[in-house]
Coordinates of C-alpha atoms in Angstrom, one line a residue:
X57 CA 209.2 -137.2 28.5
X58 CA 211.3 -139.0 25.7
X59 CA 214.9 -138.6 26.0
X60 CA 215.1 -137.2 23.1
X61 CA 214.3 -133.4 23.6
X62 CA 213.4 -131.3 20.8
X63 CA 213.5 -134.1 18.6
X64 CA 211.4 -136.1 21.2
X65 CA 209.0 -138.1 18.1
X66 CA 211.8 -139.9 17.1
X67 CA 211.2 -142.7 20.0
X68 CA 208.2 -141.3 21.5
X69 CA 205.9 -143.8 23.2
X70 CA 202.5 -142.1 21.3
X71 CA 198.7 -142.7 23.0
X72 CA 196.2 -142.5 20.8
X73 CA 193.2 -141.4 23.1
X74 CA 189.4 -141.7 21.1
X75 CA 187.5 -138.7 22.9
X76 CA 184.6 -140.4 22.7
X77 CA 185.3 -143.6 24.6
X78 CA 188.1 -142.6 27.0
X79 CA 186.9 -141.7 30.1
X80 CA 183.5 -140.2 30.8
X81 CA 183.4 -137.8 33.8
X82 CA 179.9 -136.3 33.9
X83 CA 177.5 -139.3 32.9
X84 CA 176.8 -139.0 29.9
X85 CA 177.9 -141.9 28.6
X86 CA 179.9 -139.7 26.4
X87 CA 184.3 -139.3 26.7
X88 CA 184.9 -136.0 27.6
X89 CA 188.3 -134.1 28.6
X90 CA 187.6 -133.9 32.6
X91 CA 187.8 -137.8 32.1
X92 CA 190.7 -137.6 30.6
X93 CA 192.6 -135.3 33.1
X94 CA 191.0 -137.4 35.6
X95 CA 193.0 -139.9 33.8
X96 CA 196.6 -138.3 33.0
X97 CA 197.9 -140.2 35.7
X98 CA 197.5 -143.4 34.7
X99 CA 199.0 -142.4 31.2
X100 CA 202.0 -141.3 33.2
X101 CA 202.2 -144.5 34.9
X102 CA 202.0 -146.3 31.3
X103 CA 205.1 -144.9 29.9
X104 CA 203.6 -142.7 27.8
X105 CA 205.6 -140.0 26.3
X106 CA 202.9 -137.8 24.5
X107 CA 198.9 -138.1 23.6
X108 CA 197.4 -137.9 20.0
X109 CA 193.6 -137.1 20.3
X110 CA 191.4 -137.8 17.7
X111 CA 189.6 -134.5 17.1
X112 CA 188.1 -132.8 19.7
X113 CA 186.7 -129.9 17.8
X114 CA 182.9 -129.0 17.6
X115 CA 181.4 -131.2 14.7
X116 CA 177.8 -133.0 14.4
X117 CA 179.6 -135.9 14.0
X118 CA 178.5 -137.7 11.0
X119 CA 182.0 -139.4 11.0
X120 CA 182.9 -139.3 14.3
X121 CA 184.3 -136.0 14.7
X122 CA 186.1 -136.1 11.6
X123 CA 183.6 -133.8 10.0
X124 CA 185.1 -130.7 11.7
X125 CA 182.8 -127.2 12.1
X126 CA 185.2 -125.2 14.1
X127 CA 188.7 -125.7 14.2
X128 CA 189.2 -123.3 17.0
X129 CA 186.8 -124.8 19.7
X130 CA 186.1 -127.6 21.6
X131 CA 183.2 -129.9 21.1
X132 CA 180.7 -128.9 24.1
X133 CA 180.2 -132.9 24.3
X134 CA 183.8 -133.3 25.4
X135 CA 183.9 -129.5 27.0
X136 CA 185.8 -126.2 26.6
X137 CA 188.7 -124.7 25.3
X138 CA 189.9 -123.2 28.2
X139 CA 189.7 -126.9 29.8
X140 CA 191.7 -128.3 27.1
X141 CA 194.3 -125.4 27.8
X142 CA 194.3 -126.9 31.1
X143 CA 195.0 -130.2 30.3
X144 CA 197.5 -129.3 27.9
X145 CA 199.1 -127.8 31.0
X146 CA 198.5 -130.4 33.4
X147 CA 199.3 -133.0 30.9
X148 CA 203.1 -131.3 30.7
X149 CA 203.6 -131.0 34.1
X150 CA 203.1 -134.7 34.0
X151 CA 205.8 -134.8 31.3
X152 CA 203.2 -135.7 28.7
X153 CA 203.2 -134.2 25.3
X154 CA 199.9 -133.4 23.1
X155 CA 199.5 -133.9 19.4
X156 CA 196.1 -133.0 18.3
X157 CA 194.6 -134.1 15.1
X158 CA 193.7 -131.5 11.9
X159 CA 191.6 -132.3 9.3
X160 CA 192.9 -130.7 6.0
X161 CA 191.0 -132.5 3.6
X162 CA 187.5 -132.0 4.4
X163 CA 185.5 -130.0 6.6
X164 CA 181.5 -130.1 7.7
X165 CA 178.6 -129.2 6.0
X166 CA 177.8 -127.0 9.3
X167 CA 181.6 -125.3 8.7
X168 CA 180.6 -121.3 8.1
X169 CA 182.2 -121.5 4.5
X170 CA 180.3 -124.3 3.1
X171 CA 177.2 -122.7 4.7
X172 CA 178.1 -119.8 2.8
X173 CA 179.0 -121.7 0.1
X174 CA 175.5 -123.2 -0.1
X175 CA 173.9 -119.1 -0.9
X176 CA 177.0 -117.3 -1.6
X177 CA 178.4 -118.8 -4.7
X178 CA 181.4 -116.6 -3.9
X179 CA 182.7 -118.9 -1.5
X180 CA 182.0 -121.8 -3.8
X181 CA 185.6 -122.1 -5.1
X182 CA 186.9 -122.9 -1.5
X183 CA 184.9 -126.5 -2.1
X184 CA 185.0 -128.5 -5.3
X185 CA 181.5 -127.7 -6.4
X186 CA 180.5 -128.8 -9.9
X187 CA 177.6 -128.8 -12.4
X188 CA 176.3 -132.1 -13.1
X189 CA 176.4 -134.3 -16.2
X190 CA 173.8 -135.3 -18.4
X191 CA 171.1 -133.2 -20.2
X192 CA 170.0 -132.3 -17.0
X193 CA 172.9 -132.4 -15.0
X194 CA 171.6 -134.8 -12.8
X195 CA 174.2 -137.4 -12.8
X196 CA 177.7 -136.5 -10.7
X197 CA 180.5 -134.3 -12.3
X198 CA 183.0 -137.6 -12.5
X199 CA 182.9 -141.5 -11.5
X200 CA 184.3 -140.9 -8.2
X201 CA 183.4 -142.9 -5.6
X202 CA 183.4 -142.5 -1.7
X203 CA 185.6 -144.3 0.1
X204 CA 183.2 -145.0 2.4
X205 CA 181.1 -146.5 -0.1
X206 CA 178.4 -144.6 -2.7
X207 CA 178.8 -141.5 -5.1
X208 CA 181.5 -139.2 -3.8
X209 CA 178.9 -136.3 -5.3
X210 CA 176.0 -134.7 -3.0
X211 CA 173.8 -132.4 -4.8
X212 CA 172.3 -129.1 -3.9
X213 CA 168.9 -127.6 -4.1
X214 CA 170.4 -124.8 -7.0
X215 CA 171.5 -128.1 -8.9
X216 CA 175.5 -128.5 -8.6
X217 CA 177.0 -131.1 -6.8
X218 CA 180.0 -130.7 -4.2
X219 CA 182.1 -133.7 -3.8
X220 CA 183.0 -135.2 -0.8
X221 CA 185.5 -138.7 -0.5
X222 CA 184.1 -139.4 3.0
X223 CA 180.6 -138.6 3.8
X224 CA 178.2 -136.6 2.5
X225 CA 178.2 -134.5 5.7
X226 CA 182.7 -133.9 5.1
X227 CA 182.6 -131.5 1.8
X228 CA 186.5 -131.7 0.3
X229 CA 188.4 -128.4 0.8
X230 CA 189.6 -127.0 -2.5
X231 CA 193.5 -126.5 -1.9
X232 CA 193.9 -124.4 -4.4
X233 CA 192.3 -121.7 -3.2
X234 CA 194.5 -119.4 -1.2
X235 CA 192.0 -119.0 1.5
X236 CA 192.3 -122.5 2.5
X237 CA 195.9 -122.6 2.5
X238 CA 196.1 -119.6 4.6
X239 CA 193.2 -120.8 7.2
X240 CA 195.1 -123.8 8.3
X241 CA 198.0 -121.9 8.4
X242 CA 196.5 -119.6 11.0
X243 CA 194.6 -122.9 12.5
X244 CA 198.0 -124.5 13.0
X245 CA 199.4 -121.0 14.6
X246 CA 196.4 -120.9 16.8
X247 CA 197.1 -124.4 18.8
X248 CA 200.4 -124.0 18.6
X249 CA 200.2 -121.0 20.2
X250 CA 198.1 -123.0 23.5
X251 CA 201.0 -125.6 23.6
X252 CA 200.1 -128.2 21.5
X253 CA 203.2 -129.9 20.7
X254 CA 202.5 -131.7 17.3
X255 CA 199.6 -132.3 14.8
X256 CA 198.0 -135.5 13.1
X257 CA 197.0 -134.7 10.1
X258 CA 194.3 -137.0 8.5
X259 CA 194.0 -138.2 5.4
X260 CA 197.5 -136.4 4.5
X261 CA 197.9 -137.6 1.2
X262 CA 194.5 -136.9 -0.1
X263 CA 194.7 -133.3 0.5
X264 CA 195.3 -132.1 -3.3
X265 CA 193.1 -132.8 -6.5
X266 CA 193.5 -133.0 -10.0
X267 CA 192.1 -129.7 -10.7
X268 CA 190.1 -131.4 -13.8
X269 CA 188.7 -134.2 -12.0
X270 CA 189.2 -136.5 -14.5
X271 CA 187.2 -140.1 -14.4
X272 CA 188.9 -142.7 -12.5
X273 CA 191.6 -144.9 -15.0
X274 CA 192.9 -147.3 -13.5
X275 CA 196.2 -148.1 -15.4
X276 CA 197.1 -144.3 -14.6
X277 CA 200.9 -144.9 -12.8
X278 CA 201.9 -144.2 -10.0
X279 CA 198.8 -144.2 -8.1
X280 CA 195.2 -144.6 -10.2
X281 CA 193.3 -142.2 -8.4
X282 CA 193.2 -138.6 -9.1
X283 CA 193.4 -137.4 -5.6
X284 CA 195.9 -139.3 -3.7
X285 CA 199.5 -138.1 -3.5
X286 CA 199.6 -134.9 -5.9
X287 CA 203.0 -133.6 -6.6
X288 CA 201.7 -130.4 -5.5
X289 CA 201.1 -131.8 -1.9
X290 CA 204.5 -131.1 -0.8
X291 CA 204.5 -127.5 -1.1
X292 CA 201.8 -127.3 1.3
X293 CA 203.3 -129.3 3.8
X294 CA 207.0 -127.7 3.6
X295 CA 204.9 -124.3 4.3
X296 CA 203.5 -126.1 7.4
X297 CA 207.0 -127.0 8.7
X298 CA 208.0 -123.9 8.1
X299 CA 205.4 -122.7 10.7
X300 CA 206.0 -125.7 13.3
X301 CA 210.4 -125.2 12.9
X302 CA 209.3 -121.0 13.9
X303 CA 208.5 -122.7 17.4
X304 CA 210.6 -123.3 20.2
X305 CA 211.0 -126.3 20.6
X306 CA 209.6 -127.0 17.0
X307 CA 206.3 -128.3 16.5
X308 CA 206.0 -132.2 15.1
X309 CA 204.0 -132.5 12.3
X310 CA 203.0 -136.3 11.9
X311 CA 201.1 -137.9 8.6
X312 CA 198.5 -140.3 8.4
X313 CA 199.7 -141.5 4.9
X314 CA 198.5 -144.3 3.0
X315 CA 200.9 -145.1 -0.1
X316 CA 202.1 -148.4 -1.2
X317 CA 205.5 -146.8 -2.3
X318 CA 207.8 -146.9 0.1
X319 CA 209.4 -144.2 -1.9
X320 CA 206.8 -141.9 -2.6
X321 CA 205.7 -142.4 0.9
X322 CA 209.5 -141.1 2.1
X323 CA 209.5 -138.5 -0.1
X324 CA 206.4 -137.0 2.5
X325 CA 209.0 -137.5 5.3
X326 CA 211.9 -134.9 3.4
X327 CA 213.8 -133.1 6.4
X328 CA 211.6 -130.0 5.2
X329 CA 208.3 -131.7 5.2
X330 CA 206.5 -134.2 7.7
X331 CA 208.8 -135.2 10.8
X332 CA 206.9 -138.5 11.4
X333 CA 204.1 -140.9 9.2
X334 CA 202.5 -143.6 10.2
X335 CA 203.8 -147.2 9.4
X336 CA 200.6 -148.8 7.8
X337 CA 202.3 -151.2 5.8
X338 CA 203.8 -153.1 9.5
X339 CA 199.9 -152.6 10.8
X340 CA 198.5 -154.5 7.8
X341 CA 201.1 -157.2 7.7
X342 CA 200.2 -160.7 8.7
X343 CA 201.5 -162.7 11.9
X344 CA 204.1 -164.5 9.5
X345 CA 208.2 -164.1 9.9
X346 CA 209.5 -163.6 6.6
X347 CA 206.8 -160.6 5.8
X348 CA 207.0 -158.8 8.9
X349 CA 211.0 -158.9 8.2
X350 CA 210.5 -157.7 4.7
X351 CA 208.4 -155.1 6.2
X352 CA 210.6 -153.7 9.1
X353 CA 213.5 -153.8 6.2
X354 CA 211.6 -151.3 3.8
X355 CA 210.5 -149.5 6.4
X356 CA 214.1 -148.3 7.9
X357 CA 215.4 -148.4 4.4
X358 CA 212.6 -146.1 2.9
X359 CA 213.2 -143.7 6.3
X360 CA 217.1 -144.1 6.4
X361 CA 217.3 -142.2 3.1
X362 CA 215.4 -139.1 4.6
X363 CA 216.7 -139.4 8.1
X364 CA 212.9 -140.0 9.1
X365 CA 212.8 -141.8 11.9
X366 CA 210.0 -145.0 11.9
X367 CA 207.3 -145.3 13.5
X368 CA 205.4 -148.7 14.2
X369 CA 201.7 -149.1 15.0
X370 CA 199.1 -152.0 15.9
X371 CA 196.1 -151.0 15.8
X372 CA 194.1 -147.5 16.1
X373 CA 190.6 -146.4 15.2
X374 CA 190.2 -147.2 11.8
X375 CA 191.1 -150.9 12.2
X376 CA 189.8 -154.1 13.7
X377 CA 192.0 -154.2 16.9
X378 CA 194.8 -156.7 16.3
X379 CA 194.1 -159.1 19.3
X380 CA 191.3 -160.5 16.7
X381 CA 193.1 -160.1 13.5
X382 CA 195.5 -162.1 15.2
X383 CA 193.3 -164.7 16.2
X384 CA 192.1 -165.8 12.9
X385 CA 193.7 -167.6 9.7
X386 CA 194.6 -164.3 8.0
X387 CA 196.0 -162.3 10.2
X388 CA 196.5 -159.1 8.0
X389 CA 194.8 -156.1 7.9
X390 CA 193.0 -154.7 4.7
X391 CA 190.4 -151.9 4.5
X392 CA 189.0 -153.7 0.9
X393 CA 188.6 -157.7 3.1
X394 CA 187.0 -155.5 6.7
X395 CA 183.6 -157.1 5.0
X396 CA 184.8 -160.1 3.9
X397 CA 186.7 -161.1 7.5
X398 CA 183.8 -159.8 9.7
X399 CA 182.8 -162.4 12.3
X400 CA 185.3 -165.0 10.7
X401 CA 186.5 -167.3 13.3
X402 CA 189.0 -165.7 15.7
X403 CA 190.5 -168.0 18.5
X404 CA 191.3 -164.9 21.1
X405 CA 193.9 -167.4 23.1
X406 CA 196.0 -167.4 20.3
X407 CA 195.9 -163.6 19.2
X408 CA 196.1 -162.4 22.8
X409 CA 199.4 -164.5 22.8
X410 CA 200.6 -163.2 19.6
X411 CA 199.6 -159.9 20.3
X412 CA 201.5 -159.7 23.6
X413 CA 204.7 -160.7 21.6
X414 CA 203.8 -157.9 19.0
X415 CA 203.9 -155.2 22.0
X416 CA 207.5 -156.5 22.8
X417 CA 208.4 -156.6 18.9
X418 CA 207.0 -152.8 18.6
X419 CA 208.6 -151.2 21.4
X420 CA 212.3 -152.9 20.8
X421 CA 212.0 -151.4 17.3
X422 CA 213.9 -148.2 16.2
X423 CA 212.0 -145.5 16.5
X424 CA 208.4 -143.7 17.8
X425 CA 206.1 -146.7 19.1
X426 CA 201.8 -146.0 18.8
X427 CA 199.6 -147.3 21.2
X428 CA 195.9 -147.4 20.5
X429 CA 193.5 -147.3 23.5
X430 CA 192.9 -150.5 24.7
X431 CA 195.6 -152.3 23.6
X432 CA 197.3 -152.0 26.5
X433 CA 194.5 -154.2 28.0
X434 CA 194.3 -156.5 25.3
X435 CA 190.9 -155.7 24.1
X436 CA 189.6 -157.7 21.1
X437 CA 187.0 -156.3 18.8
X438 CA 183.6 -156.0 19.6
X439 CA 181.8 -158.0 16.4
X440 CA 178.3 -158.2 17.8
X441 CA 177.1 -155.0 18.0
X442 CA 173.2 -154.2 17.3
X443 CA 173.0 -152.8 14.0
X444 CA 170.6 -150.4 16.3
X445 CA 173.6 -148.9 17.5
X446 CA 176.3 -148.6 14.8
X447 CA 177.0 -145.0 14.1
X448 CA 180.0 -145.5 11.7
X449 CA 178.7 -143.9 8.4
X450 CA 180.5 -146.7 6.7
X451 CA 178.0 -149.0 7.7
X452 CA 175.0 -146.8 6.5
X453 CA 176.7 -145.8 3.2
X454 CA 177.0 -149.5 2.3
X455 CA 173.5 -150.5 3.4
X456 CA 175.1 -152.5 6.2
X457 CA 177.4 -154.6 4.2
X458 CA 180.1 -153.0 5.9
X459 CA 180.5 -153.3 9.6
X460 CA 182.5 -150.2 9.8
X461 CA 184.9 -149.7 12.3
X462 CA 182.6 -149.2 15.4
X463 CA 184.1 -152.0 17.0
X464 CA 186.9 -150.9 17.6
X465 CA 185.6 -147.3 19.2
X466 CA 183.6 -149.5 22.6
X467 CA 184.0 -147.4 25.2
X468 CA 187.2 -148.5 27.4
X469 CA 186.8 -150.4 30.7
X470 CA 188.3 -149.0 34.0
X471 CA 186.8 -151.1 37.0
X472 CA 183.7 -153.0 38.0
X473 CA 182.5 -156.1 37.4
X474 CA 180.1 -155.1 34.2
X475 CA 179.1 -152.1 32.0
X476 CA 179.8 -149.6 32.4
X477 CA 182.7 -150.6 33.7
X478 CA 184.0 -147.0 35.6
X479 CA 183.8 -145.8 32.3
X480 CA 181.3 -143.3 33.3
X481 CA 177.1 -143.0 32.1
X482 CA 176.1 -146.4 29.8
X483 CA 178.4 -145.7 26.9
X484 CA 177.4 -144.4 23.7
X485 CA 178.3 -148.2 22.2
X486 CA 177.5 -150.7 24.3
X487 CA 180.2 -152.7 26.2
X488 CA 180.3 -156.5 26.7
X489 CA 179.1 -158.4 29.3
X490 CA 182.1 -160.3 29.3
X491 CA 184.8 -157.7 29.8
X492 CA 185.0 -157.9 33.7
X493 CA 188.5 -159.4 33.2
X494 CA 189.8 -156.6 30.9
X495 CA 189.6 -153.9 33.5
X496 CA 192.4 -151.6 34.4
X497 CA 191.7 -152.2 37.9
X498 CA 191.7 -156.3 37.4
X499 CA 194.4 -156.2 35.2
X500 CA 196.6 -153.3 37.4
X501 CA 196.3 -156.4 40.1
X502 CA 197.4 -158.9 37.9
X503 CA 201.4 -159.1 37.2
X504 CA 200.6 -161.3 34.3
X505 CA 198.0 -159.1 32.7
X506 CA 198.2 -157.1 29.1
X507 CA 198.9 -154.3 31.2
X508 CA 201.1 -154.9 33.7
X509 CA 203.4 -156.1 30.0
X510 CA 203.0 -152.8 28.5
X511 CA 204.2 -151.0 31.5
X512 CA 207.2 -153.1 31.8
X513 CA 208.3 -152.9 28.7
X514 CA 207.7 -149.0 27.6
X515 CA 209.5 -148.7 31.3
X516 CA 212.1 -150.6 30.1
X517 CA 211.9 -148.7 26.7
X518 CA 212.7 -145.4 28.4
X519 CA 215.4 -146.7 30.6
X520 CA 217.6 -149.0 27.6
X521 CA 219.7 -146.1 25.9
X522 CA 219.5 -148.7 22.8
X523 CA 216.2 -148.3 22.3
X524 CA 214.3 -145.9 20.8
X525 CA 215.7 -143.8 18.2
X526 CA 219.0 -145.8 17.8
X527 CA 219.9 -149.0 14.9
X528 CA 219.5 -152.3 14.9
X529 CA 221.0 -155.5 13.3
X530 CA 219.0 -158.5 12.4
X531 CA 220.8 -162.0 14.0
X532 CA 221.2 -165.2 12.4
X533 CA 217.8 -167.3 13.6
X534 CA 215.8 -169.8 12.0
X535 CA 213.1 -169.2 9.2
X536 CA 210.4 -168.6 11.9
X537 CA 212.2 -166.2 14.2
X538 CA 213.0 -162.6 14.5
X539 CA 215.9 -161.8 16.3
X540 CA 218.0 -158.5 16.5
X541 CA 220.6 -156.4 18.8
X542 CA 220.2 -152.9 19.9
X543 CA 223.1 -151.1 21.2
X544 CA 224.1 -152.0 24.9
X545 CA 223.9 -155.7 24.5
X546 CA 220.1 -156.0 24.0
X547 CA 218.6 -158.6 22.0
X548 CA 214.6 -159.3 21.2
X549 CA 214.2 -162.6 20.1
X550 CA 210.3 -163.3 18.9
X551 CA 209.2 -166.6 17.6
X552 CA 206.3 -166.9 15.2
X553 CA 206.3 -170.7 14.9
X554 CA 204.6 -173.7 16.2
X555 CA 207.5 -175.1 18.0
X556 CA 209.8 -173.5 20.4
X557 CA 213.1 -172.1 19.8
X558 CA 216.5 -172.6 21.3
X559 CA 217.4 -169.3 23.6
X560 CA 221.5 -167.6 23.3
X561 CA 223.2 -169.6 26.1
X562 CA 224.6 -166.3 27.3
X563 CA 222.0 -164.0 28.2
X564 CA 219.7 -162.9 30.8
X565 CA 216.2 -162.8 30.5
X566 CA 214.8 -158.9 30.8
X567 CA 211.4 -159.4 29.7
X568 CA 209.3 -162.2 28.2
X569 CA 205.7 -161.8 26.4
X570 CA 204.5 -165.5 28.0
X571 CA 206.2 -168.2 29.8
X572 CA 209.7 -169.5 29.0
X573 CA 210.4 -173.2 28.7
X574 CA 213.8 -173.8 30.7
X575 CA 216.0 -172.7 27.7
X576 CA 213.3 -172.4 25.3
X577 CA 211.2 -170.0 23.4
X578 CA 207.8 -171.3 23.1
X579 CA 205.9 -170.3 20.0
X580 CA 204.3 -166.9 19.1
X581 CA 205.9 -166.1 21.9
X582 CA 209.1 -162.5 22.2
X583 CA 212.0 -162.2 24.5
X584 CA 214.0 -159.2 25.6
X585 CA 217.6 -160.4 26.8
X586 CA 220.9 -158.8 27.7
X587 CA 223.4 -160.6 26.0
X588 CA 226.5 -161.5 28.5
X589 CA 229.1 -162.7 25.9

């Protein structure tokens, strides 16, 4: 486990495991959690201090899970909860922590309440249901919008409308009810309670509503939209860490939190609020020097002042996996240009290269590092999928103008020379042909590979007492270059130009993302050094 104890998500090495398309032990061409105890070991082997599952609860899955119907179960698709007790166990014995993921801001439309909700009218104020407007209240309550893409309104057969921001199948919790607040109290209790050691929670700034959903104004500071990062938010979220501190060791509570502010996103990270959030700015921010150093410098400046610690992520299921992003002109990451980049040229030479100097740049950084399934094998996006079998509601919801994000979500490949690839049954996306080389058994052989780079450096992560949760300072380089020291003598050195780069004359080489040129750092191209004068 991380060195760092109770405190251990301060330089964490974090998994993110996609239930779905992990590993597949029955045949179903479904993920499921014997796979992934089958599996523990080679997560141990990885470096990896503690798992983050996407959900795993019982849901119908119009998003993927997301769309939670019991938050006290396990999805019979994936299997039980007393097998998820025992990986929990096994997955400690192992020295492997578990961070689940909670879904505060919406639920299901199978969830009891909402079902309730539907005849009862009772349990309507536990949802945000609404007559329409119009002479017949057949237009929506407000100009929301879904974010992934139509009317954020569904109506119902009695005539109101209940508002959703996802899908029309994830009905928004109403957060001011004290019903709701107290549920996911006792939801957090409950896992807690089987050892889970920390939560995700999605959508963590979204949980709280203007209670008079106003019409969208865009001039309306600091953030335009009426649901994103209410002041009231925080209350709810220091009564949640006052639950996770009541645990011994304390629970981590971790934010997926999407604010431009670096301040207002800080202010989430208080020491009696969130321990951890997730660094979305660095994921978004192109292949390019000067903006990945303006980004690392808000970051630790915006965290500094709440003795946070950062945390620095790549890729996960949401985005297109950096390997391609990298590949292409813009490198950056943008939920708004997903549509727009689809199928733009990516050369996968050059963003394999840049992203095996990202995974050295990551994990030298202070703080908790993420690692997205598949990333330690280099996978790029899968583009080409059938339209046939896209299940992202994204995709429907925008009449198939937007890809979505199934591209990301291909079921991983373990061994074998094509699909399925060990993963299991034919998996519920299809795999491509052309993955043979991506393997964990091919690349396990190969001392060059994606993987055998991630295992050295998060081994080399653990075992440097300067890494992790511990400062850095920035070196003189030139314009293209990032270089910095770590405690102990260690340096990482990572060129992002076209030509290569003078290396310190006094230093060994620990680690390099790609070949070294005599004395030289060739571009897009990172260096781990010990500095001997």
């Amino acid at each position: 486990m991380s060195t760092a104890g109770a405190r251990w998500w301060r330089d964490a090495a974090i998994y993110q495991i996609y239930p779905r398309s992990f590993a597949d032990d029955n045949g179903d061409g479904v993920g499921d959690l014997a796979g992934v105890r089958r599996r523990l070991g080679y997560l141990r082997d990885l470096g990896i201090d503690a798992v983050w599952f996407s959900p795993w609860f019982p849901s119908p899955m119009a998003d993927a899970g997301y769309d939670v119907a019991d938050y006290r179960d396990i999805d019979p698709a994936f299997g039980t909860l007393p097998e998820a007790c025992a990986l929990i166990d096994e997955a400690h014995a192992l020295g492997i922590r578990i961070i689940i993921d909670i879904v505060p801001n919406h639920t299901s439309v199978a969830h009891e309440w909402f079902q309730r909700a539907l005849t009862d009218h009772a349990y309507r104020d536990r949802f945000w249901f609404r007559d329409g407007r119009g002479a017949l209240g057949d237009l929506p309550p407000n100009d929301w919008g879904s974010i992934f893409g139509g009317p954020a309104w569904t109506r119902v057969t009695d005539g109101q409308w209940y508002l959703h921001l996802f899908d029309a199948g994830q009905p928004d919790f109403n957060w001011d009810h004290p019903a709701v607040r107290a549920e996911f109290e006792d939801i957090l209790r409950f896992w807690f309670d089987r050892g889970v050691d920390g939560i995700r929670i999605d959508s963590a700034a979204m949980v709280v509503k203007d209670p008079a959903l106003p019409d969208f104004d865009p001039l309306s500071p600091p953030d335009p939209h009426p649901w994103n990062d209410r002041d009231e938010l925080h209350e709810v979220y220091r009564s949640w860490r006052r639950i996770a501190d009541a645990y011994d060791p304390p629970r981590a509570l971790i934010g997926e939190v999407w604010l431009a502010d670096p301040q207002r996103f800080a202010r989430y990270l208080r020491t009696d609020e969130l321990h951890a959030a997730f660094n979305f700015d660095f994921l978004g921010c192109p292949w390019d020097a000067k903006a990945l150093r303006r980004c690392v410098d808000e970051t630790l400046d915006a965290h500094t002042a709440v003795g946070a610690p950062a945390t620095w992520v790549l890729s996960n299921h949401d985005v297109t996996r950096h390997v391609t992003r990298y590949g292409r002109a813009e490198t950056g990451f943008d939920h708004a240009l997903r549509q727009a980049r689809h199928l733009a040229p990516s050369d996968l030479t050059v963003g394999t290269r840049r992203a095996r100097a990202a995974a050295l740049l990551t994990t030298a950084l202070p703080g908790s590092v993420y690692v997205y399934q598949g990333e330690e094998l280099g996978l790029p996006e899968v583009e080409d999928l059938p339209s046939s079998a896209r299940q992202d509601p994204i995709f429907a919801r925008t009449a198939s103008a937007d890809p979505g994000r199934d591209g990301c979500r291909v079921p991983l490949p373990w061994s074998g020379t094509e699909p399925p690839y060990g993963f299991g049954g034919p998996g519920w996306l299809p795999q491509p042909s052309s993955w043979a080389s991506f393997t964990v058994d091919a690349e396990a052989a190969d001392p060059d590979s994606m993987l055998s780079l991630y295992r050295a450096a998060l081994a080399l992560r653990r075992a440097e007492p300067g890494l992790g949760d511990a400062p850095m300072t920035w070196s003189d380089s030139p314009e293209d270059v990032l270089a910095f020291t770590r405690p102990g003598g260690f340096a990482c050195i990572v060129n992002l130009a076209a030509h290569p780069v003078a290396l310190p004359p006094h230093a060994a080489v620990l680690l390099a993302s790609g070949p070294l040129d005599g004395g030289l750092l060739p571009g897009d191209t990172a260096v781990w050094l010990r500095l001997t004068a």
